[in-house]
Amino acid sequence: MDLKKVMIEKLGRIDPRFFAALMRVARKVPLIEKKLDAEYQHLLSGMEDSVKPYRKDFESHAQLPLAGLPRDEVLSQMQQMSEREEDRWKDGHVSGAVYNGDAEHIDFLNRVYSLTSQCNPLHSDLWPSNSKYEAEIVSMTANMLGAGETGPGAEVCGTVTSGGTESILLAMKTYRDRARKLRGIRRPNMVLPVSAHAAFDKAAQYFGIKQIKLPLGPDFRADAGRLRRAIDRNTIVVVGSSPSFPHGAIDPIAEMSSLAQSRGVGFHTDACLGGFVLPWARKLGYRVPDFDFRLPGVTSMSADTHKYGFAAKGTSVVLYRDPELRRFQYFTASDWPGGMYFSPTFAGSRPGALSAACWAALLSMGEQGYLEATGKIMQTACAVRAGIEKIPGLRVLGDPLWVIAFASDEFDIYRVMDFMSRRGWILNGLHKPPAVHLCVTLRQAQPGVAERFCEDLEAAVEQVRSQPAEKGGLAPIYGLAASIPFRTEVSELLGRYLDMLYKV
Ligand SMILES: *Cc1c(COP(=O)(O)O)cnc(C)c1O
């Protein structure tokens, strides 16, 4: 008996709340527990080979080698693995992930890294070059995002972080600490659309902030009409995305931030994905609503240099409307026996080389470089979107610019994703509603890629329509995840997947 199938087909029709309660009890029954355990193992064992493909061809090292291996040998092994992996993203088959990927650009970043691999911004006295780089990264990003047009009273500032998630975690901690100090709020909440990035859920969990989620409108933007009633005395921040990761939709930031401001609450624009695209798309004439510090209610932003800023992985920028707010982000310890200690972000020691490479990326691109890159990405995305819209049975969600999500009312979209993956395409599976997206990067802007995508997608849809559902692939797991009663099971499955990644 296939438990998974029974779960989805038979039990899935029962009222989800009743079923969730039933499952809570059932999980405690040893027999069911054992059956579930077997099911998890079955689902994961099918994945283990693809997660650990090098066990066959390379030696595994569970312990330190007695004598160090020759450097050449270490390098040669890494070179081989890197080459196998490069093929997957280089020719543009992967959604998001590698945003620039041009060989000369990568070489340049690598040369910068090799110059600066010993730098640690924690020792600002030893590497003043690093504080120059970081101050300028923040300033260049701020000015790109309206810092010069805020009107009086604002002085946009920020810090470099390790990525979008850290930028978001830090901003949420900052609002929590400010609300605690200035407003005495002990049970803080954030108001955010359901489409906001999972990093906000992480922040909520880590820092004890309750979440009040706004539904999306039919256009996949946050329903701003619900915001007024969602904000209460304990609200410390309202969040909007520009654009959202799942659907590439730009929330009504002007309306939302103005309402937050009128209630004396902070507003964070998550421009992790769009920060280095939207300013240039607007200059190129694409319709981009206001989303940055030009709006008086926007008090903080996140923008990822390691996405469309084309830096190496490991940097992002968090910005605040004024230095008073940024102060709540900092950590200082004045009575530690180890000396005067202060650090702006979560980490202590930090990879200065990544800030250096980020600075070098911004300088070498310049406004012109970003304009050109954005132009190519937008044109490619237009072609991709038009191609999807031409395929009967597929429907593009909302009115996206370059992150294009699509769904179907006629067939299982996750099976389309599986067929696409057999043709080498790695797309993102979404839920609620079930959908798939392609986040267009410079990789897809290479000649012929958009056309190949549309052809393969048409063929995949054809296969889904003509062939019965097959075993394997990700479709069953997404199907399982989409049914609410199994949330606990799905979390357990994801936890086990992480355990698997750490197996030698
Ligand atoms: C990528 C992304 C994040 C998180 O960034 P990481 O760099 O993966 O930590 C947050 N918000 C949006 C909209 C994103 O696209």
Coordinates of C-alpha atoms and ligand atoms in Angstrom, one line a residue, residues 163-165 168 197 243-245 270 272-273 304 306-307, ligand 1:
G163 CA 23.0 37.9 2.4
G164 CA 19.4 38.7 2.1
T165 CA 18.4 36.6 5.1
I168 CA 16.1 40.8 7.0
H197 CA 10.3 35.8 1.9
P243 CA 9.2 42.3 -5.9
S244 CA 8.2 39.1 -4.1
F245 CA 10.3 36.0 -4.5
D270 CA 12.4 43.8 0.9
C272 CA 16.6 41.7 -2.0
L273 CA 15.6 40.5 -5.5
D304 CA 21.1 41.8 -2.3
H306 CA 25.0 38.9 -4.4
K307 CA 22.0 38.6 -6.7
Ligands
LIG1 C1 16.7 36.0 -2.1 C2 15.7 36.7 -1.4 C3 15.8 36.9 0.0 C4 16.8 36.1 0.9 O1 18.1 36.3 0.4 P1 19.3 35.2 0.7 O2 20.4 35.9 0.1 O3 18.9 33.9 0.0 O4 19.4 35.0 2.2 C5 14.9 37.6 0.6 N1 13.9 38.2 -0.1 C6 13.7 38.1 -1.4 C7 12.6 38.8 -2.1 C8 14.6 37.3 -2.1 O5 14.5 37.2 -3.4

